[in-house]
Coordinates of C-alpha atoms in Angstrom, one line a residue:
M1 CA -5.9 23.8 -0.8
Y2 CA -2.2 24.5 -0.1
D3 CA -0.3 27.6 0.7
Q4 CA 1.9 29.1 -2.0
S5 CA 5.1 27.6 -0.7
K6 CA 3.7 24.1 -0.8
L7 CA 2.2 24.7 -4.2
S8 CA 5.6 25.7 -5.5
L9 CA 7.3 22.7 -3.9
L10 CA 4.7 20.3 -5.3
I11 CA 5.2 21.7 -8.8
Q12 CA 9.0 21.4 -8.4
F13 CA 8.5 17.8 -7.1
A14 CA 6.4 17.0 -10.2
R15 CA 9.1 18.6 -12.4
V16 CA 6.7 20.5 -14.4
N17 CA 8.6 23.2 -16.4
A18 CA 8.2 25.6 -19.2
G19 CA 7.4 23.6 -22.4
S20 CA 6.2 20.5 -20.5
V21 CA 3.3 18.4 -21.7
V22 CA 1.2 17.6 -18.6
I23 CA -2.0 15.4 -18.2
D24 CA -4.0 16.5 -15.2
V25 CA -6.3 13.6 -14.5
Y26 CA -9.7 14.4 -12.9
P27 CA -8.9 18.1 -12.5
G28 CA -11.8 18.9 -10.1
D29 CA -12.1 22.6 -9.8
G30 CA -9.2 23.1 -12.2
D31 CA -6.8 24.5 -9.7
W32 CA -3.9 22.3 -10.9
T33 CA -4.8 22.8 -14.6
H34 CA -4.6 26.5 -14.0
L35 CA -1.3 26.4 -12.2
F36 CA 0.3 24.0 -14.8
S37 CA -0.9 26.2 -17.6
D38 CA 1.0 29.2 -16.1
V39 CA 4.1 27.1 -15.6
V40 CA 4.3 25.3 -19.0
G41 CA 3.7 28.5 -20.9
P42 CA 2.9 28.9 -24.6
E43 CA 5.3 26.2 -25.7
G44 CA 3.8 23.6 -23.3
R45 CA 0.4 21.9 -23.2
V46 CA -1.9 20.8 -20.4
Y47 CA -4.5 18.2 -21.0
S48 CA -7.3 18.7 -18.5
F49 CA -8.6 15.1 -18.6
V50 CA -12.1 14.5 -17.1
P51 CA -12.9 10.8 -17.0
T52 CA -16.3 9.9 -18.3
E53 CA -16.7 7.9 -15.1
V54 CA -17.2 11.2 -13.3
A55 CA -18.4 13.5 -16.1
H56 CA -22.0 13.1 -15.1
F57 CA -21.5 14.7 -11.7
K58 CA -23.9 17.6 -11.0
N59 CA -21.1 20.2 -10.8
D60 CA -20.5 19.6 -14.6
P61 CA -16.7 18.9 -14.5
V62 CA -16.3 19.0 -18.3
G63 CA -18.2 22.3 -18.6
R64 CA -16.2 23.9 -15.8
M65 CA -12.9 22.9 -17.5
R66 CA -14.1 24.2 -20.8
T67 CA -14.9 27.5 -19.2
L68 CA -11.4 27.6 -17.7
A69 CA -9.8 26.8 -21.1
K70 CA -11.6 29.9 -22.6
E71 CA -9.9 32.3 -20.2
P72 CA -7.3 34.6 -21.6
D73 CA -3.9 33.0 -22.1
R74 CA -5.2 29.5 -21.7
E75 CA -4.6 28.5 -25.3
N76 CA -2.2 25.8 -23.9
V77 CA -5.1 24.0 -22.2
E78 CA -7.1 21.3 -23.9
V79 CA -10.1 19.7 -22.2
V80 CA -10.6 16.0 -23.0
S81 CA -13.1 13.4 -21.7
A82 CA -13.0 9.7 -22.2
D83 CA -13.1 6.5 -20.2
L84 CA -10.0 6.3 -17.9
V85 CA -8.5 3.4 -19.8
A86 CA -9.0 5.3 -23.1
M87 CA -6.9 8.2 -21.9
P88 CA -4.0 7.4 -24.3
E89 CA -6.4 7.8 -27.3
V90 CA -7.3 11.4 -26.5
T91 CA -4.0 12.8 -25.4
Q92 CA -0.5 13.1 -26.8
P93 CA 2.7 11.7 -25.3
A94 CA 3.3 13.5 -22.0
D95 CA 6.2 14.5 -19.8
V96 CA 4.2 14.4 -16.6
L97 CA 0.9 12.7 -15.6
W98 CA -0.5 14.3 -12.4
L99 CA -2.9 12.4 -10.2
H100 CA -4.0 14.4 -7.1
L101 CA -6.2 12.7 -4.5
F102 CA -7.7 10.3 -7.0
Y103 CA -5.6 7.2 -7.1
H104 CA -7.6 5.6 -4.3
D105 CA -10.7 5.9 -6.4
L106 CA -9.3 3.3 -8.8
H107 CA -10.4 0.9 -6.0
T108 CA -14.0 2.0 -6.0
A109 CA -17.0 0.5 -7.8
L110 CA -17.8 3.9 -9.4
I111 CA -14.5 4.1 -11.2
Q112 CA -14.2 0.4 -11.9
A113 CA -17.6 0.2 -13.6
K114 CA -16.1 0.8 -17.0
G115 CA -13.1 -1.4 -16.4
A116 CA -10.7 1.1 -15.0
T117 CA -8.9 -1.0 -12.4
A118 CA -5.7 0.3 -11.0
A119 CA -3.7 -2.2 -13.1
H120 CA -5.5 -1.1 -16.3
F121 CA -5.1 2.5 -15.6
N122 CA -1.4 2.3 -14.7
R123 CA -0.8 0.5 -18.0
A124 CA -2.6 3.3 -19.8
V125 CA -0.4 5.9 -18.0
Y126 CA 2.8 3.9 -18.9
E127 CA 1.7 3.9 -22.5
R128 CA 1.0 7.6 -22.7
L129 CA 4.2 8.9 -21.0
K130 CA 7.3 9.6 -23.0
P131 CA 10.4 7.6 -22.0
G132 CA 11.7 9.3 -18.9
G133 CA 8.2 10.7 -18.3
L134 CA 6.9 11.1 -14.7
Y135 CA 3.8 9.7 -13.0
V136 CA 3.1 11.8 -9.9
I137 CA 0.6 10.7 -7.3
V138 CA -0.6 12.5 -4.2
D139 CA -3.2 10.9 -2.0
H140 CA -4.7 10.4 1.4
A141 CA -2.8 7.9 3.5
A142 CA -4.6 4.9 5.2
V143 CA -3.4 3.2 8.3
V144 CA -0.5 0.8 7.9
G145 CA -1.8 -2.6 7.0
A146 CA -5.1 -1.3 5.4
G147 CA -3.8 -1.8 1.9
T148 CA -6.6 -0.7 -0.5
S149 CA -9.5 -1.7 1.8
D150 CA -10.3 1.8 3.1
A151 CA -10.5 3.3 -0.4
P152 CA -14.3 2.9 -0.9
S153 CA -15.3 4.0 2.6
L154 CA -12.7 6.4 3.9
H155 CA -11.2 7.5 0.5
R156 CA -7.7 6.5 1.8
I157 CA -5.1 4.1 0.6
E158 CA -1.9 2.7 2.1
P159 CA 1.2 4.3 0.4
T160 CA 3.0 0.9 0.0
S161 CA 0.0 -0.5 -1.9
V162 CA 0.2 2.4 -4.4
R163 CA 3.9 1.9 -4.8
E164 CA 3.5 -1.9 -5.4
E165 CA 0.8 -1.5 -8.0
V166 CA 2.6 1.2 -9.9
E167 CA 6.0 -0.5 -9.9
A168 CA 4.3 -3.7 -11.1
T169 CA 3.5 -1.8 -14.3
G170 CA 7.2 -1.1 -15.0
F171 CA 7.6 2.3 -13.4
V172 CA 10.5 3.0 -11.1
L173 CA 10.2 5.1 -7.9
D174 CA 12.1 8.4 -8.6
G175 CA 11.2 10.4 -5.5
E176 CA 8.9 10.7 -2.5
S177 CA 7.9 13.6 -0.3
T178 CA 6.6 14.0 3.2
M179 CA 5.8 17.7 2.8
L180 CA 2.1 16.9 3.2
A181 CA 2.4 14.5 6.1
N182 CA 0.3 15.0 9.2
K183 CA 1.2 12.7 12.2
D184 CA -2.0 13.9 14.0
D185 CA -4.3 12.4 11.4
P186 CA -6.0 9.3 13.1
H187 CA -6.4 7.6 9.6
S188 CA -9.6 6.1 10.9
I189 CA -12.1 8.7 9.6
K190 CA -13.4 9.7 6.2
V191 CA -11.3 12.4 4.5
F192 CA -14.4 14.7 4.2
D193 CA -15.0 14.7 8.0
P194 CA -14.9 18.3 9.2
S195 CA -12.3 17.4 11.8
I196 CA -9.7 16.4 9.2
K197 CA -10.9 17.8 5.9
G198 CA -8.0 19.6 4.1
E199 CA -5.5 18.4 6.7
T200 CA -5.3 14.7 6.0
D201 CA -2.0 12.8 6.2
R202 CA -0.9 12.8 2.5
F203 CA 1.9 11.1 0.6
A204 CA 3.5 12.1 -2.7
Y205 CA 5.3 9.7 -5.0
R206 CA 7.1 10.4 -8.3
F207 CA 7.6 7.4 -10.6
V208 CA 9.6 7.5 -13.8
K209 CA 9.0 5.5 -17.0
P210 CA 12.5 4.0 -17.9

């Protein structure tokens, strides 16, 4: 999805280091779980967390992650699946929780079906992170003023809405990055549209648990 320089910068932005405990929420193809596993090393741990809200997808997200975890030198990867709001029950206290292109889904009916509103999930994240732990969110930007209204249709969310929701839980903004910004994105089309897929205007926030 990103070139090597941006991958390295994003990992630095997330402050994932050797020995870190990381929770990768909704890992998709497992690219980030794979990368984090390499970075944290044998002393660290990566929880590849597949929410049950999406575990039924035809591409078998749980099975794919279990296959990844069986690869050589992946002993530091643990695949877990539970309802989003139950995430603290199946993981250990973490240094970093990583949420890549998924936060907007907290404002969709599919994800909310089992009670995982943004407020509920943010509280679960707060509970699971260690003091000083980091909550890192990368997502597709919506047009200014859209708030959360474009999440179900365009899979976009206004950055300020994310910040307001996360800070309401008690997190403090610790950093933001424009490395994935794209001023040429019209913000009015679905992120899967061929004309913008993979090139959407994206924002990155890093929040800290005091």
